[in-house]
Coordinates of C-alpha atoms and ligand atoms in Angstrom, one line a residue:
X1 CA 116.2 92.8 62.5
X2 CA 119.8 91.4 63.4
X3 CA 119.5 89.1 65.8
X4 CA 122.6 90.1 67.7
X5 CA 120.5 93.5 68.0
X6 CA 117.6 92.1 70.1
X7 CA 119.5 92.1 73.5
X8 CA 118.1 96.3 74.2
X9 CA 114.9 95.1 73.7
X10 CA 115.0 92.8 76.8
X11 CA 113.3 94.2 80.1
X12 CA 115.3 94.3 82.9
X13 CA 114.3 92.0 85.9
X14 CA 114.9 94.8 88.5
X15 CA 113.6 98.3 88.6
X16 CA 117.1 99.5 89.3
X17 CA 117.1 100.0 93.2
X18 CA 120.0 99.0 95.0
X19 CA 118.4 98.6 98.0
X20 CA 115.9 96.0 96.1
X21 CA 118.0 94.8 93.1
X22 CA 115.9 92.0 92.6
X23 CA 112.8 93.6 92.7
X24 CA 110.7 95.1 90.1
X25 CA 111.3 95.1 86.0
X26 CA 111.8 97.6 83.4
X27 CA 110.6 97.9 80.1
X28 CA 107.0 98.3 80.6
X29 CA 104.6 100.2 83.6
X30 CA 101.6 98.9 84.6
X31 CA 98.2 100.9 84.5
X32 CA 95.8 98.6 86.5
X33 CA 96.0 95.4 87.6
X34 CA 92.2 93.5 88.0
X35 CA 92.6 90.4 90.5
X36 CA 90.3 88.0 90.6
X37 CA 91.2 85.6 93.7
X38 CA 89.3 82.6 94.8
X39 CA 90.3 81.4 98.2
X40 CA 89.9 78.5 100.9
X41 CA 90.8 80.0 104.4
X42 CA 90.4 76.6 105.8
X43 CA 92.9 75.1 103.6
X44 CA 95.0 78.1 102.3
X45 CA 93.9 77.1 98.4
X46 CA 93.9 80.3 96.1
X47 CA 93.1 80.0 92.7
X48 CA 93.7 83.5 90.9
X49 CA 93.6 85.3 87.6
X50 CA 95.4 88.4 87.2
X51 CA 95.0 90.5 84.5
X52 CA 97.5 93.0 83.9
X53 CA 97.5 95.9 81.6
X54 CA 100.4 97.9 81.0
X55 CA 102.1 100.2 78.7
X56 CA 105.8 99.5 77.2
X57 CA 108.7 101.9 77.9
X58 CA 110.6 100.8 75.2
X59 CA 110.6 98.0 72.5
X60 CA 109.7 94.2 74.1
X61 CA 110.9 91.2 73.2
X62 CA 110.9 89.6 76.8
X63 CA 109.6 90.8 80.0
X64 CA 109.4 89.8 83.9
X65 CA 106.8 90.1 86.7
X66 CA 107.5 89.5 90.4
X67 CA 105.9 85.8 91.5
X68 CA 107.0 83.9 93.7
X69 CA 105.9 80.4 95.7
X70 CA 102.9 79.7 93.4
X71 CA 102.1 77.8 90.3
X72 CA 101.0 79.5 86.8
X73 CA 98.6 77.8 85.4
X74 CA 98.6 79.5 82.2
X75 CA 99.9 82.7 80.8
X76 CA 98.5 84.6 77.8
X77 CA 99.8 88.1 76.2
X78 CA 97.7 90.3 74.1
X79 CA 95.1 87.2 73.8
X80 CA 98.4 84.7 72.9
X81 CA 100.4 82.1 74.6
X82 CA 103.9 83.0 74.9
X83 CA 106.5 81.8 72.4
X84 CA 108.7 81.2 75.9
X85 CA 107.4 81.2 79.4
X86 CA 110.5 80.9 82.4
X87 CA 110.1 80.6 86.0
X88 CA 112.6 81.8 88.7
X89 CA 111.9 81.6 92.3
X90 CA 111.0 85.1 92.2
X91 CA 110.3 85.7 88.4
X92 CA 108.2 85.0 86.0
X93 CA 109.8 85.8 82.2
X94 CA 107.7 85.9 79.6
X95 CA 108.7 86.1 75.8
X96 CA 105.8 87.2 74.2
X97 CA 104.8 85.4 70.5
X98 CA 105.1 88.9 68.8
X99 CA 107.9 91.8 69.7
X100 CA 105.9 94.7 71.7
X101 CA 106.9 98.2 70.0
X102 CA 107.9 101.2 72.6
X103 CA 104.5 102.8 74.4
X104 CA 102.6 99.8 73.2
X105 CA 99.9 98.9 75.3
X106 CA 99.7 95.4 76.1
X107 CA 97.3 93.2 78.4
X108 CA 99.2 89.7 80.1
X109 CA 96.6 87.4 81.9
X110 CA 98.4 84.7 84.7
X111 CA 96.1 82.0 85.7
X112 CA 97.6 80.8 88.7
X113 CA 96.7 78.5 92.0
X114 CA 98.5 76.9 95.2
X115 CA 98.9 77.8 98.9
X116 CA 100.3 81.5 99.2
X117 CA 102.8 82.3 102.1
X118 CA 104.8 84.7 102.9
X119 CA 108.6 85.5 101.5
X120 CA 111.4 85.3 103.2
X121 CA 113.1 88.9 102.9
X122 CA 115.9 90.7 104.8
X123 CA 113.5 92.5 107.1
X124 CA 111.9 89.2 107.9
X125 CA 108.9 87.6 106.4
X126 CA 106.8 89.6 104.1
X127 CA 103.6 89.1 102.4
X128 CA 100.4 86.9 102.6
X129 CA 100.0 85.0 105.3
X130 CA 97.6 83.0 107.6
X131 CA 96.3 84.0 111.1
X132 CA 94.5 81.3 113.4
X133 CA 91.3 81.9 111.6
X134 CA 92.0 83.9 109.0
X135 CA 94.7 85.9 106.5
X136 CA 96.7 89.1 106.8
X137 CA 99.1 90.1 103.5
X138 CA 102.1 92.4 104.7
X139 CA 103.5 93.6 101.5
X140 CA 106.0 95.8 102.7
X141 CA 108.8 96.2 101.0
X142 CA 109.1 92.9 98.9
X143 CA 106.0 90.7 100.0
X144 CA 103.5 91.7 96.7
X145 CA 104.4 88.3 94.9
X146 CA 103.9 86.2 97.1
X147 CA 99.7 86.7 96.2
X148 CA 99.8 88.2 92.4
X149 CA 102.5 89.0 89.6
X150 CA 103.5 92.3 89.6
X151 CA 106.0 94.8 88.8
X152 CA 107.0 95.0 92.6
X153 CA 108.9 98.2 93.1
X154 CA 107.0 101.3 94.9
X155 CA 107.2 103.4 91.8
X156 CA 105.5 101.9 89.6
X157 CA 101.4 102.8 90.8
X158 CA 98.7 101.6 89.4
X159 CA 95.1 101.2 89.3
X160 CA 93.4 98.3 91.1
X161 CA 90.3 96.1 91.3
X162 CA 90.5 93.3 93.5
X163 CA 87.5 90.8 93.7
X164 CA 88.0 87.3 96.5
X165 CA 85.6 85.0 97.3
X166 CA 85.6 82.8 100.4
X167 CA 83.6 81.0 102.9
X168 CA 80.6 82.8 103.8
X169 CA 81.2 84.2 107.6
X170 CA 84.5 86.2 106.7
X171 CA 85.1 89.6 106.3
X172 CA 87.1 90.9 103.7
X173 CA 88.8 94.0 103.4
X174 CA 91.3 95.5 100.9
X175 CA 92.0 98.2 99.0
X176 CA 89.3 101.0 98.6
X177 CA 85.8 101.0 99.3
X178 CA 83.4 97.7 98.4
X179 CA 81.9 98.0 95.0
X180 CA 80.5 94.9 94.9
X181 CA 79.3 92.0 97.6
X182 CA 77.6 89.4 96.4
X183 CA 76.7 85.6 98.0
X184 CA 76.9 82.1 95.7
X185 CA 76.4 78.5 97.6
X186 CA 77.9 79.1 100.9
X187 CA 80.3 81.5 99.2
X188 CA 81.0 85.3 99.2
X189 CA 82.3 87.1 96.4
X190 CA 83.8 90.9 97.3
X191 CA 85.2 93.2 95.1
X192 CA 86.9 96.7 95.6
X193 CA 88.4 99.4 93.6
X194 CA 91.4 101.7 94.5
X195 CA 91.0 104.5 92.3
X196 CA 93.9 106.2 93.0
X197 CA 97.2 104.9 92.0
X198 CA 98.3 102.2 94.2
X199 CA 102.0 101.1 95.0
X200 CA 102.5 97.1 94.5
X201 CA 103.7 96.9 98.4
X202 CA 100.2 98.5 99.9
X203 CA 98.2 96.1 97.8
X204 CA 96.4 94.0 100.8
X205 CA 94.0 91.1 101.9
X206 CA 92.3 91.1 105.6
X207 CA 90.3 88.0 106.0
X208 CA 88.9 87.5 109.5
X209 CA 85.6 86.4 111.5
X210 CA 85.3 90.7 111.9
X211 CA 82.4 92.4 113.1
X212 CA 82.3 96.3 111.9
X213 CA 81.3 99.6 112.9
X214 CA 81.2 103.1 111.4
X215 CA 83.5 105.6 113.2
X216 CA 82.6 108.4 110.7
X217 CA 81.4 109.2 107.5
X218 CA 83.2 112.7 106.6
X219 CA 85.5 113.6 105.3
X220 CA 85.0 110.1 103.9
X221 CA 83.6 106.8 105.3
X222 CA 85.9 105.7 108.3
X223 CA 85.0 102.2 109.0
X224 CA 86.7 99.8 112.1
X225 CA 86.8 96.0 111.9
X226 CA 87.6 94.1 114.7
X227 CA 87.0 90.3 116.7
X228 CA 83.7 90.5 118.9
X229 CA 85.8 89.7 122.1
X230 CA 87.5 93.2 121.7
X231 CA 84.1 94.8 121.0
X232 CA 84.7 97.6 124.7
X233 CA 88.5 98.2 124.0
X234 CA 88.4 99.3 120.2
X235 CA 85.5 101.3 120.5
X236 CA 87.7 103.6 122.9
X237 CA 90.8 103.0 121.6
X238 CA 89.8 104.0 118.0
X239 CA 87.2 106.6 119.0
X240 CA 89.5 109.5 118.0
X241 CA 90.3 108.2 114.6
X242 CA 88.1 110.8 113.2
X243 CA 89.6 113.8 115.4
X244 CA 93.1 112.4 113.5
X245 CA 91.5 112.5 110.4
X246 CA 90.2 116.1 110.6
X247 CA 93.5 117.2 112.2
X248 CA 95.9 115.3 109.3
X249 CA 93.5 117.1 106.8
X250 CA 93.9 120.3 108.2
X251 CA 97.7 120.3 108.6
X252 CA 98.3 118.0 105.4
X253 CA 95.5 118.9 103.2
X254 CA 92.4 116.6 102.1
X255 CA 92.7 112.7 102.8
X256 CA 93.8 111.1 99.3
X257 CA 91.4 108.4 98.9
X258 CA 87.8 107.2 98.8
X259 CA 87.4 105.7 102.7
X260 CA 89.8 105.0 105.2
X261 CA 89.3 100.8 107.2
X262 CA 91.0 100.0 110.5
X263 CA 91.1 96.5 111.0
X264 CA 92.7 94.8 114.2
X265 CA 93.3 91.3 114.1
X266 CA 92.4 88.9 116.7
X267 CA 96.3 87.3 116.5
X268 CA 99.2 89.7 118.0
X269 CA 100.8 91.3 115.2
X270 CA 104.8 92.7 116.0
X271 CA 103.9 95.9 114.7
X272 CA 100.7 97.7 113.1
X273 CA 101.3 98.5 109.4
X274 CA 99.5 100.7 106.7
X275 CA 98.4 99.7 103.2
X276 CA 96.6 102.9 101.4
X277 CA 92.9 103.4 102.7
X278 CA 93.5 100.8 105.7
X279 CA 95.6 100.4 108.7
X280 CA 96.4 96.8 110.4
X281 CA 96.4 96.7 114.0
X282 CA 97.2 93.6 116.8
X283 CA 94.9 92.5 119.3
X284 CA 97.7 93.7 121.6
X285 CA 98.1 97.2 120.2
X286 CA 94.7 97.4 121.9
X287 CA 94.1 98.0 125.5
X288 CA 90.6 100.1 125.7
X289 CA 92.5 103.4 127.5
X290 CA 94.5 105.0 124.7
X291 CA 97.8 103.2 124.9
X292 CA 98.6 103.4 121.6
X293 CA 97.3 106.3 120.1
X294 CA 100.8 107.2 118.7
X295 CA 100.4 104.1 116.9
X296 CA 96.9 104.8 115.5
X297 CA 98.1 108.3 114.3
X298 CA 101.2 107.1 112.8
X299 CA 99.7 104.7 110.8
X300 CA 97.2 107.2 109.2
X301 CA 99.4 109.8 108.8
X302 CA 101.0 107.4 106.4
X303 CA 97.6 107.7 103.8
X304 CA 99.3 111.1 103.0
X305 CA 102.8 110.4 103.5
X306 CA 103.9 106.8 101.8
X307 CA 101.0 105.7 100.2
X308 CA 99.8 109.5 98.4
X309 CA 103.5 110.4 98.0
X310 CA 105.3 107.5 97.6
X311 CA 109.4 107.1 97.7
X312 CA 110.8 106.5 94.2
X313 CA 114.0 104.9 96.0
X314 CA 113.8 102.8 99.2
X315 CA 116.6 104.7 100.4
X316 CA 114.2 107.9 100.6
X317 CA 112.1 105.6 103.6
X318 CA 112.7 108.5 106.3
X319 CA 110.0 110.3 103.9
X320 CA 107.5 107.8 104.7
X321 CA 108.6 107.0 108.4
X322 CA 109.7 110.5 109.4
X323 CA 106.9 112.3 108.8
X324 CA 104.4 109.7 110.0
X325 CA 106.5 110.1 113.1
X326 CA 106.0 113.3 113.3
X327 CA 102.6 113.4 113.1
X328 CA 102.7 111.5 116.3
X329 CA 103.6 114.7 117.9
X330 CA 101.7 116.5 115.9
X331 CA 98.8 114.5 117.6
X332 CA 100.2 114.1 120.8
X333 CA 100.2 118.4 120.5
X334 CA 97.0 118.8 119.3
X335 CA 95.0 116.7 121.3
X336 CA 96.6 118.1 125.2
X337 CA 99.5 115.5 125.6
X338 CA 103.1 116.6 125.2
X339 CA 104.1 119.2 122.6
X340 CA 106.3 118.3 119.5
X341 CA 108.7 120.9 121.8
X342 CA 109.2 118.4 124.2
X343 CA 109.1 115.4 122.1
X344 CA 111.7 116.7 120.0
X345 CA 113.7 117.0 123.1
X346 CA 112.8 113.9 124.5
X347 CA 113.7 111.8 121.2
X348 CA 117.0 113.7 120.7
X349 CA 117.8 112.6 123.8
X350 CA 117.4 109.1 123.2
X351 CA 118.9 109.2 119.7
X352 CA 122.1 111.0 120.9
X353 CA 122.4 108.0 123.4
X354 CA 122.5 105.3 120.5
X355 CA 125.6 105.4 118.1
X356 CA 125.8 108.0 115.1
X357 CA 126.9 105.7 112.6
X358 CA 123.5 105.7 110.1
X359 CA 122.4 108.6 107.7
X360 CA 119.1 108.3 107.8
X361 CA 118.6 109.8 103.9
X362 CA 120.7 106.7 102.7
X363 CA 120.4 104.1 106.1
X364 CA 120.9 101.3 103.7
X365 CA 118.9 98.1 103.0
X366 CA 119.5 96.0 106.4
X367 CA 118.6 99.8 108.3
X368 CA 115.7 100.3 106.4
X369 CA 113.6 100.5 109.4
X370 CA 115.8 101.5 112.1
X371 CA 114.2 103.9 114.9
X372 CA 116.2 106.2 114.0
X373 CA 114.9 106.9 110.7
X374 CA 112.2 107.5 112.5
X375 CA 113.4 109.9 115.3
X376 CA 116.0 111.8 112.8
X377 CA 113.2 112.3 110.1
X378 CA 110.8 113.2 112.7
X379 CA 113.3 115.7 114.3
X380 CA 114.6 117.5 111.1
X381 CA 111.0 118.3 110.2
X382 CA 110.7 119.6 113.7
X383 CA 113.8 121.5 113.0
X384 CA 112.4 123.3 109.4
X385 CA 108.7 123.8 111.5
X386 CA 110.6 125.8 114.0
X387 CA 113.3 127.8 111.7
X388 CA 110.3 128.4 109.1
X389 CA 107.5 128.8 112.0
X390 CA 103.8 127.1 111.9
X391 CA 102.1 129.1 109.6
X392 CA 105.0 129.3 106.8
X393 CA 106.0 125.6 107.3
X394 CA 102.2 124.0 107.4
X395 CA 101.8 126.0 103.9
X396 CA 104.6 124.9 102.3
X397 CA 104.1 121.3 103.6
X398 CA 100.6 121.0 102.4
X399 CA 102.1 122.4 98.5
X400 CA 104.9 119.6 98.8
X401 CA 101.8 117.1 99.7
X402 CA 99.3 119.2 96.8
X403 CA 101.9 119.4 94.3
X404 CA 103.5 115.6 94.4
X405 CA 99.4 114.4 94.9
X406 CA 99.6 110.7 94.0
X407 CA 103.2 110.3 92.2
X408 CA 106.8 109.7 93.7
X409 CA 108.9 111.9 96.2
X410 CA 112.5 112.0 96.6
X411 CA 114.4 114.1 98.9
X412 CA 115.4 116.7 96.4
X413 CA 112.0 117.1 95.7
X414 CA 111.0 117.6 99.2
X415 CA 113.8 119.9 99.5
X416 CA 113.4 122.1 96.5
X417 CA 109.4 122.6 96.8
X418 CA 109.6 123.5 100.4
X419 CA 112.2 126.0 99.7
X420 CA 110.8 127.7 96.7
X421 CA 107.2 127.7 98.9
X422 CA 108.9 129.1 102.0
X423 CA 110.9 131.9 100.5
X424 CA 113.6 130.2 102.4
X425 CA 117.0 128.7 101.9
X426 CA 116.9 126.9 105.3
X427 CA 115.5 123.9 104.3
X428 CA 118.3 122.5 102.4
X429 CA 121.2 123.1 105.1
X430 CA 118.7 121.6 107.9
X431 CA 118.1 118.5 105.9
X432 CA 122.0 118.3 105.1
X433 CA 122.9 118.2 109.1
X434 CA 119.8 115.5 109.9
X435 CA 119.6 113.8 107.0
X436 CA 122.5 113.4 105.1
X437 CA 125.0 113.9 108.5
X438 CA 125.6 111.2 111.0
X439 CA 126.3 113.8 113.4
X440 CA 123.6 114.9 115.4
X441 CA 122.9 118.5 115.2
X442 CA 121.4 120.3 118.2
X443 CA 118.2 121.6 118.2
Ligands
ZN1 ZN1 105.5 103.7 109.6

């Protein structure tokens, strides 16, 4: 082949998002991704191997991953050191000895070591990082590489098995249930499997001195972590998690994956975050009376909504945020506090005192997370539920949930399904005025 023909055959190093140019690769998509971390809490050492396998989109001769703030130690494709191996801050390019021909499969192995931290980002800093006595990775939206290579862009899922050993008196959770625990000189060696497909920015690490308990076991294992000293307060405070669960599941259809972990740190954390099958809470986002059960229903809602269906573009975020809003009220409704009636009211209030200069279904990068992504989303699914009523809109939300099980969700997809399982043409013109509108509509 010319040479002056090669340049198609060069991967991209960005998956194509404006909101995230920098983030992500084309050219290939992974399947699984097996991590095999070995870390020091006391000194923040990781050693890790990743092994990555992946499938081509189109003929190779270069490729990136998302790295970024640790040292490769040695890279191997298909079995074979690279012909050229380049660093960026934030990339790792690899040139492969041989060309890879389009829907190859193809297996790259990064030895790697040094002393993760987290990456500084536009919404602040994201990814692994230490707690007083302990480690907490926040991936979300750009924080992935700062622990393992990847293609970091939600819409490429994939399979994972991820096995850390540290000092023996941690806990350690992650991703999925344990598979395997296992104890070697003053060591500990866990390993969990997420066998459902996995977005790069809910991959996650909780290392802490935790003690457990079991808050359920149907419909699958529901397990809380927490620091001894807040023993009283979580046991109240999380005590309804299950109630949540079998509520979500009624409204939204069965949970999505294998066990569901709460873990609350013992450092104060600005806000509690999801990762799929867990839920991240501060010691202050604990109180032992119930203060923050919006919070705790929020955060699950998000197994169904974010990590099961998953935004192909960032700029689709009220999907995640919206709707695990919403199922705040839904909560709030369900369990004898305010209906979504009045929260509705209540938060269109408070919106329509802050300006209306954002569309929410396009907020833009900096405005990602903006409350009013939040409230909007929240209130034009409040807006559907009451033009559609319960029974026709709790239907046709649990298809949209059935029906995009596990892949990627845009708008138009939300739209469209919802519509064609309503029998209604209501939903598009309500999500034009909250969505796509910076006016705000009444209710
Ligand atoms: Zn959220």
């Amino acid at each position: 082949m010319a040479a002056n023909l090669s340049s198609p055959f060069l991967g991209s190093p960005s998956a194509g998002d404006d909101y995230l140019p920098t983030s992500g690769n084309g050219g290939y998509s992974v399947l699984d991704y097996d991590l095999d971390l070995d870390y020091r809490v006391a000194t923040n050492r990781l050693n890790g191997v990743a092994v990555i396998h992946a499938r081509t989109t189109m003929p190779l001769e270069r490729f990136s991953l998302d790295f970024a703030g640790l040292s490769v130690v040695k890279v191997t494709v298909d079995g074979e050191r690279p012909r050229k191996l380049a660093e960026t801050p934030r990339k790792l390019v690899i040139t492969p000895e041989r060309p890879l021909a389009d829907g190859a499969e193809f297996t790259v192995v990064v030895r790697y070591r040094g002393a993760p931290h987290p990456i500084r980002s536009p919404w602040g800093e994201v990814g692994w990082e230490e707690l007083a006595d302990g480690v907490i990775v926040a991936g979300q939206p750009s924080g992935a590489a700062s622990w393992f290579p990847c293609n970091d862009h939600p819409s490429d899922k994939a399979l994972y098995r991820i096995t850390l050993a540290c000092e023996a008196g941690y806990t350690v959770v992650s991703n999925g249930p344990v598979v395997l625990r296992a104890n070697r000189s003053g060591r500990t060696i866990w390993t969990f499997e997420m066998r459902q497909p996995m977005s790069t920015y809910l991959a996650t690490v909780q290392i802490g001195r935790y003690r457990s308990r079991s808050l359920a076991l149907e419909p699958v294992p529901q397990t809380l972590f927490y620091p001894q000293a807040l023993e009283r307060e979580v046991a109240i405070d999380f005590g309804r998690v299950p109630d949540m669960m079998a509520l979500f599941c009624r409204l939204f259809g069965p949970y999505p994956f294998d066990a569901y972990a709460v873990v609350v740190t013992p450092d104060e954390l600005e806000i509690p975050l999801e990762a799929q099958g867990l839920a991240i809470f501060g010691r202050n986002h604990v109180d032992g009376a119930h203060g923050t059960d919006r919070l705790i229903a929020h955060e699950l809602a998000h197994q169904w909504f974010g990590n099961c269906l998953t935004l192909a573009r960032w700029r689709d975020i009220w999907l995640h945020e919206g709707f695990a809003c919403y199922a705040e009220w839904l909560w709030a409704e369900a369990s004898g506090g305010k209906s979504a009636d009045a929260n509705a009211a209540a938060h269109r209030t408070q919106v329509n005192a802050q300006p209306k200069d954002i569309v929410i279904g396009d907020p833009g990068p900096q405005r990602m997370f903006d409350d009013r992504v939040y409230k909007r989303g929240a209130l034009a699914l409040h807006a559907i539920r009451r033009a559609l009523g319960d029974p026709v809109f709790f239907d046709a939300l649990r298809a949209y949930v059935a029906e995009c099980r596990f892949g990627l969700v845009s708008t138009e997809d939300f739209v469209e399904i919802m519509e064609a399982r309503s029998g209604s043409d209501l939903v598009g013109p309500i999500v034009e005025r909250w969505v796509y509108a910076k006016s705000l509509p009444k209710l």
